[in-house]
Amino acid sequence: MDNLKFIQVETDENIGIIQLNRPEVLNALNRKMVNEIVRTIEDMDRDEKVKVIVLYGNGKAFAAGADINEMAQDSAIDLELLNQFADWDRLLQVKKPMIGAVHGFALGGGFELALACDLLFAAEDAKFGFPEINLAVMPGAGGTQRLTKLMGKTKALEWLWSGEMMTAEEAEQHGIINKRLPKELVIEETINYAKKLAEKPALSVRFIKEAVYKAVDDSLLEGMQYERKNFSLLFSTEDQKEGMKAFMEKRKPQFKGR
Ligand code: CAA
């Protein structure tokens, strides 16, 4: 793997650990960073020494979303041509268990990355949400699909339309996370759990994962592709330009509904 700029990678026994590492922007996910994450996960998936993959964020957050500065000026056509979410689809092919250890913000694309994990352990201070609506866009990397599969249509719409953040306790009640932990223990406990899972017979672990996703996710890719068209389409609205401009200028956006 070539030089990694936005993530740090290490192994602890047979656990592959990925640290999201852009703390100065709350680990906002730019395209290169997503590509680094996905390629590293794929490498670990192929590496016989790695049994379980763990992701966590450096600094104050897991990840506060896709990098708004990077995409603010994109047009719908730019997004289609970039096909930037293709990397996210590749996560659906990962065979080994992926566990997220979330502290602080997991918003937008950061929440989507967390939801792409098989299991989630969260610190008491974790905050999950999809604030895209406040930028006059919508989730583009699987958020509408995965959240709905986890909590059902009614609650998912409520969260997606409000753009509000849910606490770790709420996320636990909605079945989004497996466990809440004190902040200072979340990474260590996640790695300990991963080590226990790594002792189980690897092929059983793998086939159980496949069977469970077969049960819930058969048409996820179709849903994500549908979502993506609409995500791109929103970049042709005036409200999207205004929403992202207002974020960067640190002011309240003035939406026109067009
Ligand atoms: N993109 C780019 N930069 C971001 C960012 C993002 N998603 N989130 C935070 N940052 C930057 C901030 O601009 C700030 O940079 P400066 O110091 O240069 O001003 C730095 O990270 C620290 O953030 P704040 O000062 O805003 O920290 P805070 O504690 O006051 O607020 C927050 C934290 C509520 C998470 C706020 O940063 C925020 O609202 N971030 C944006 C969240 C968001 O809208 N995410 C969705 C993005 S769209 C998306 O993800 C689409 C998709 O589905 C793929």
Short mmCIF file of C-alpha atoms and ligand atoms in Angstrom, two decimals:
data_model
loop_
_atom_site.label_atom_id
_atom_site.label_comp_id
_atom_site.label_asym_id
_atom_site.label_seq_id
_atom_site.Cartn_x
_atom_site.Cartn_y
_atom_site.Cartn_z
CA MET A 1 0.00 0.00 0.00
CA ASP A 2 1.31 3.44 -0.90
CA ASN A 3 1.68 6.20 1.67
CA LEU A 4 -1.41 6.73 3.76
CA LYS A 5 -2.11 10.37 4.42
CA PHE A 6 -5.41 10.39 6.26
CA ILE A 7 -5.43 7.18 8.29
CA GLN A 8 -3.06 5.33 10.60
CA VAL A 9 -2.89 1.55 10.50
CA GLU A 10 -1.60 -0.92 13.07
CA THR A 11 -2.12 -4.51 14.14
CA ASP A 12 -2.54 -5.86 17.65
CA GLU A 13 -2.14 -9.65 17.61
CA ASN A 14 -4.53 -10.61 14.82
CA ILE A 15 -6.64 -7.45 14.89
CA GLY A 16 -6.23 -4.91 12.10
CA ILE A 17 -6.80 -1.43 13.47
CA ILE A 18 -7.59 1.65 11.37
CA GLN A 19 -7.50 5.08 12.96
CA LEU A 20 -9.20 7.90 11.03
CA ASN A 21 -6.68 10.67 11.25
CA ARG A 22 -7.79 14.17 10.26
CA PRO A 23 -8.54 15.39 13.76
CA GLU A 24 -8.27 19.08 12.77
CA VAL A 25 -11.54 18.69 10.79
CA LEU A 26 -13.14 16.07 13.06
CA ASN A 27 -12.01 13.35 10.62
CA ALA A 28 -14.18 14.73 7.81
CA LEU A 29 -13.98 12.17 5.04
CA ASN A 30 -12.49 13.46 1.81
CA ARG A 31 -12.43 11.20 -1.23
CA LYS A 32 -8.80 10.20 -0.84
CA MET A 33 -9.39 9.30 2.80
CA VAL A 34 -12.38 7.08 1.95
CA ASN A 35 -10.27 5.40 -0.70
CA GLU A 36 -7.47 4.82 1.84
CA ILE A 37 -9.93 3.34 4.33
CA VAL A 38 -11.54 1.01 1.81
CA ARG A 39 -8.25 -0.15 0.29
CA THR A 40 -6.82 -0.83 3.74
CA ILE A 41 -9.90 -2.79 4.77
CA GLU A 42 -9.60 -4.83 1.57
CA ASP A 43 -5.91 -5.50 2.25
CA MET A 44 -6.76 -6.64 5.77
CA ASP A 45 -9.58 -8.79 4.42
CA ARG A 46 -7.04 -10.60 2.24
CA ASP A 47 -4.35 -10.80 4.93
CA GLU A 48 -4.44 -14.22 6.61
CA LYS A 49 -2.92 -12.81 9.79
CA VAL A 50 -5.85 -10.42 10.32
CA LYS A 51 -9.03 -11.92 11.75
CA VAL A 52 -11.06 -8.86 12.73
CA ILE A 53 -10.93 -5.21 11.61
CA VAL A 54 -11.49 -2.30 14.03
CA LEU A 55 -12.08 1.35 13.08
CA TYR A 56 -11.96 4.39 15.30
CA GLY A 57 -11.33 8.13 15.09
CA ASN A 58 -8.41 10.21 16.32
CA GLY A 59 -9.27 13.29 18.37
CA LYS A 60 -12.74 14.53 19.28
CA ALA A 61 -14.79 12.49 16.82
CA PHE A 62 -15.27 9.28 14.90
CA ALA A 63 -16.01 11.35 11.76
CA ALA A 64 -18.18 14.45 11.26
CA GLY A 65 -19.22 13.54 7.72
CA ALA A 66 -18.07 13.84 4.17
CA ASP A 67 -15.72 16.79 3.64
CA ILE A 68 -18.07 19.67 2.89
CA ASN A 69 -15.26 21.90 1.61
CA GLU A 70 -14.32 19.31 -0.97
CA MET A 71 -17.81 18.82 -2.40
CA ALA A 72 -19.41 22.25 -1.92
CA GLN A 73 -18.80 23.40 -5.50
CA ASP A 74 -19.55 20.06 -7.19
CA SER A 75 -22.30 19.87 -9.74
CA ALA A 76 -24.58 16.87 -10.12
CA ILE A 77 -22.63 15.92 -13.24
CA ASP A 78 -19.28 16.20 -11.38
CA LEU A 79 -20.58 13.74 -8.81
CA GLU A 80 -21.81 11.30 -11.41
CA LEU A 81 -18.51 11.45 -13.31
CA LEU A 82 -16.43 11.12 -10.14
CA ASN A 83 -18.45 8.08 -9.09
CA GLN A 84 -17.06 8.87 -5.67
CA PHE A 85 -19.25 6.46 -3.77
CA ALA A 86 -18.06 3.40 -5.69
CA ASP A 87 -15.53 2.81 -2.89
CA TRP A 88 -18.39 2.48 -0.41
CA ASP A 89 -19.98 -0.32 -2.42
CA ARG A 90 -16.78 -2.34 -2.07
CA LEU A 91 -17.31 -2.48 1.69
CA LEU A 92 -20.26 -4.79 1.00
CA GLN A 93 -17.77 -7.41 -0.21
CA VAL A 94 -15.69 -7.51 2.99
CA LYS A 95 -15.78 -11.00 4.52
CA LYS A 96 -14.14 -10.41 7.88
CA PRO A 97 -15.91 -8.78 10.82
CA MET A 98 -15.60 -4.99 10.98
CA ILE A 99 -16.20 -3.33 14.32
CA GLY A 100 -16.49 0.41 14.86
CA ALA A 101 -15.47 2.06 18.13
CA VAL A 102 -17.27 5.40 18.12
CA HIS A 103 -16.65 8.36 20.35
CA GLY A 104 -17.78 11.94 19.73
CA PHE A 105 -19.47 12.77 16.43
CA ALA A 106 -20.45 10.15 13.87
CA LEU A 107 -22.37 12.34 11.43
CA GLY A 108 -23.32 12.10 7.79
CA GLY A 109 -20.68 10.06 5.99
CA GLY A 110 -19.13 9.33 9.41
CA PHE A 111 -22.37 7.74 10.55
CA GLU A 112 -22.52 5.89 7.23
CA LEU A 113 -19.04 4.51 7.81
CA ALA A 114 -20.06 3.42 11.31
CA LEU A 115 -23.20 1.78 9.92
CA ALA A 116 -21.06 -0.05 7.36
CA CYS A 117 -19.40 -1.84 10.31
CA ASP A 118 -20.90 -5.13 11.45
CA LEU A 119 -20.87 -4.20 15.13
CA LEU A 120 -20.61 -0.86 16.91
CA PHE A 121 -19.35 -0.06 20.36
CA ALA A 122 -19.94 3.53 21.41
CA ALA A 123 -18.67 5.84 24.09
CA GLU A 124 -21.25 7.54 26.29
CA ASP A 125 -20.43 10.83 24.51
CA ALA A 126 -21.07 9.46 21.01
CA LYS A 127 -23.47 11.48 18.84
CA PHE A 128 -24.97 9.96 15.72
CA GLY A 129 -26.94 11.77 13.05
CA PHE A 130 -27.58 12.76 9.47
CA PRO A 131 -27.34 16.58 9.29
CA GLU A 132 -27.30 16.51 5.46
CA ILE A 133 -30.81 17.96 5.35
CA ASN A 134 -29.43 21.17 6.86
CA LEU A 135 -27.11 21.46 3.85
CA ALA A 136 -30.06 20.85 1.52
CA VAL A 137 -28.72 17.45 0.46
CA MET A 138 -29.23 13.91 1.79
CA PRO A 139 -27.05 10.96 2.76
CA GLY A 140 -25.20 9.57 -0.24
CA ALA A 141 -23.20 6.61 1.05
CA GLY A 142 -25.92 4.24 2.21
CA GLY A 143 -27.37 6.18 5.16
CA THR A 144 -31.03 6.14 4.14
CA GLN A 145 -30.80 2.43 3.40
CA ARG A 146 -28.85 1.19 6.39
CA LEU A 147 -30.64 3.34 8.96
CA THR A 148 -34.05 2.21 7.70
CA LYS A 149 -33.03 -1.44 7.79
CA LEU A 150 -31.92 -1.01 11.39
CA MET A 151 -34.69 1.10 12.92
CA GLY A 152 -37.59 0.85 10.47
CA LYS A 153 -39.11 3.42 8.13
CA THR A 154 -40.97 5.57 10.66
CA LYS A 155 -38.09 6.31 13.00
CA ALA A 156 -35.57 6.56 10.17
CA LEU A 157 -37.61 9.28 8.46
CA GLU A 158 -37.91 11.18 11.71
CA TRP A 159 -34.14 11.22 12.23
CA LEU A 160 -33.29 11.88 8.59
CA TRP A 161 -35.76 14.74 8.28
CA SER A 162 -34.82 16.37 11.58
CA GLY A 163 -31.05 16.19 11.04
CA GLU A 164 -30.75 15.99 14.82
CA MET A 165 -28.13 14.00 16.66
CA MET A 166 -29.02 10.96 18.74
CA THR A 167 -27.18 10.09 21.91
CA ALA A 168 -25.43 6.80 22.50
CA GLU A 169 -28.34 5.81 24.74
CA GLU A 170 -30.86 6.50 21.95
CA ALA A 171 -28.68 4.67 19.45
CA GLU A 172 -28.65 1.67 21.77
CA GLN A 173 -32.44 1.78 22.13
CA HIS A 174 -32.81 1.84 18.34
CA GLY A 175 -30.54 -1.20 17.95
CA ILE A 176 -27.85 0.79 16.15
CA ILE A 177 -25.05 0.04 18.56
CA ASN A 178 -24.17 -3.12 20.44
CA LYS A 179 -22.86 -1.58 23.60
CA ARG A 180 -22.28 1.70 25.43
CA LEU A 181 -18.98 2.12 27.23
CA PRO A 182 -17.17 4.79 29.22
CA LYS A 183 -15.29 7.02 26.79
CA GLU A 184 -11.84 6.13 28.07
CA LEU A 185 -12.52 2.39 27.59
CA VAL A 186 -14.27 2.25 24.25
CA ILE A 187 -11.27 1.54 22.01
CA GLU A 188 -9.60 -0.86 24.42
CA GLU A 189 -12.84 -2.79 25.06
CA THR A 190 -13.60 -2.97 21.35
CA ILE A 191 -10.17 -4.44 20.67
CA ASN A 192 -10.62 -6.92 23.54
CA TYR A 193 -13.96 -7.98 22.08
CA ALA A 194 -12.35 -8.28 18.63
CA LYS A 195 -9.66 -10.55 20.08
CA LYS A 196 -12.30 -12.89 21.51
CA LEU A 197 -14.15 -12.95 18.21
CA ALA A 198 -10.83 -13.70 16.47
CA GLU A 199 -10.58 -16.94 18.46
CA LYS A 200 -13.80 -18.29 16.91
CA PRO A 201 -13.55 -20.51 13.82
CA ALA A 202 -12.95 -18.02 11.02
CA LEU A 203 -15.06 -19.75 8.39
CA SER A 204 -18.08 -19.99 10.68
CA VAL A 205 -17.68 -16.31 11.48
CA ARG A 206 -17.50 -15.53 7.78
CA PHE A 207 -20.47 -17.65 6.69
CA ILE A 208 -22.65 -16.39 9.55
CA LYS A 209 -21.89 -12.82 8.45
CA GLU A 210 -22.82 -13.65 4.87
CA ALA A 211 -26.05 -15.35 5.90
CA VAL A 212 -27.14 -12.51 8.18
CA TYR A 213 -26.61 -9.90 5.44
CA LYS A 214 -28.45 -12.11 2.99
CA ALA A 215 -31.38 -11.94 5.37
CA VAL A 216 -31.44 -8.17 5.68
CA ASP A 217 -29.54 -6.66 2.79
CA ASP A 218 -30.40 -8.43 -0.40
CA SER A 219 -31.24 -5.26 -2.27
CA LEU A 220 -28.95 -2.79 -0.46
CA LEU A 221 -26.85 -2.06 -3.54
CA GLU A 222 -29.94 -1.21 -5.56
CA GLY A 223 -31.11 1.11 -2.80
CA MET A 224 -27.72 2.79 -2.55
CA GLN A 225 -27.59 3.37 -6.29
CA TYR A 226 -31.03 4.95 -6.18
CA GLU A 227 -29.95 7.09 -3.22
CA ARG A 228 -26.83 8.22 -5.10
CA LYS A 229 -28.76 9.52 -8.11
CA ASN A 230 -30.77 11.72 -5.81
CA PHE A 231 -27.72 12.81 -3.80
CA SER A 232 -26.09 13.96 -7.05
CA LEU A 233 -29.29 15.59 -8.22
CA LEU A 234 -29.44 17.77 -5.11
CA PHE A 235 -26.16 19.35 -6.18
CA SER A 236 -28.11 21.05 -8.96
CA THR A 237 -30.19 23.01 -6.43
CA GLU A 238 -29.57 26.55 -5.26
CA ASP A 239 -30.23 25.40 -1.70
CA GLN A 240 -27.25 23.02 -1.75
CA LYS A 241 -24.89 25.81 -2.81
CA GLU A 242 -26.37 28.06 -0.14
CA GLY A 243 -26.32 25.37 2.58
CA MET A 244 -22.65 24.53 2.11
CA LYS A 245 -21.60 28.14 1.56
CA ALA A 246 -23.37 29.13 4.78
CA PHE A 247 -21.60 26.32 6.65
CA MET A 248 -18.21 27.54 5.48
CA GLU A 249 -19.09 31.15 6.26
CA LYS A 250 -20.39 30.03 9.69
CA ARG A 251 -23.85 31.60 9.24
CA LYS A 252 -27.45 30.39 9.09
CA PRO A 253 -28.50 29.31 5.58
CA GLN A 254 -31.36 31.01 3.68
CA PHE A 255 -33.15 28.27 1.74
CA LYS A 256 -35.50 29.00 -1.20
CA GLY A 257 -36.84 25.54 -1.87
CA ARG A 258 -35.30 25.42 -5.34
N1 CAA B 1 -16.52 18.86 6.39
C1 CAA B 1 -15.53 19.74 6.44
N2 CAA B 1 -15.06 20.30 7.58
C2 CAA B 1 -15.68 19.95 8.72
C3 CAA B 1 -16.74 19.04 8.75
C4 CAA B 1 -17.16 18.47 7.52
N3 CAA B 1 -18.14 17.56 7.45
N4 CAA B 1 -17.15 18.90 10.03
C5 CAA B 1 -16.35 19.69 10.78
N5 CAA B 1 -15.46 20.32 9.98
C6 CAA B 1 -14.41 21.26 10.39
C7 CAA B 1 -15.00 22.61 10.75
O1 CAA B 1 -15.23 23.38 9.58
C8 CAA B 1 -13.92 23.17 11.65
O2 CAA B 1 -12.88 23.64 10.84
P1 CAA B 1 -12.19 25.09 11.18
O3 CAA B 1 -11.55 24.86 12.54
O4 CAA B 1 -11.21 25.26 10.08
O5 CAA B 1 -13.30 26.09 11.23
C9 CAA B 1 -13.39 21.92 12.37
O6 CAA B 1 -13.80 20.80 11.58
C10 CAA B 1 -13.97 21.77 13.77
O7 CAA B 1 -15.37 21.81 13.67
P2 CAA B 1 -16.28 22.89 14.47
O8 CAA B 1 -15.50 24.08 14.85
O9 CAA B 1 -17.52 23.10 13.66
O10 CAA B 1 -16.58 22.02 15.78
P3 CAA B 1 -17.86 22.13 16.75
O11 CAA B 1 -17.54 21.22 17.89
O12 CAA B 1 -18.24 23.53 16.98
O13 CAA B 1 -19.07 21.48 15.87
C11 CAA B 1 -20.08 19.79 14.45
C12 CAA B 1 -19.02 20.13 15.53
C13 CAA B 1 -21.47 20.01 15.03
C14 CAA B 1 -19.88 18.34 14.07
C15 CAA B 1 -19.87 20.73 13.22
O14 CAA B 1 -18.50 20.70 12.85
C16 CAA B 1 -20.67 20.34 12.02
O15 CAA B 1 -21.86 20.64 11.96
N6 CAA B 1 -20.03 19.66 11.03
C17 CAA B 1 -20.69 19.29 9.80
C18 CAA B 1 -21.53 18.06 10.00
C19 CAA B 1 -22.23 17.68 8.70
O16 CAA B 1 -23.01 18.46 8.17
N7 CAA B 1 -21.96 16.46 8.20
C20 CAA B 1 -22.57 15.96 6.98
C21 CAA B 1 -21.69 16.25 5.79
S1 CAA B 1 -22.47 15.84 4.25
C22 CAA B 1 -22.27 14.16 4.10
O17 CAA B 1 -21.70 13.50 4.95
C23 CAA B 1 -22.86 13.57 2.82
C24 CAA B 1 -22.79 12.10 2.70
O18 CAA B 1 -23.72 11.39 3.07
C25 CAA B 1 -21.69 11.44 2.08
#
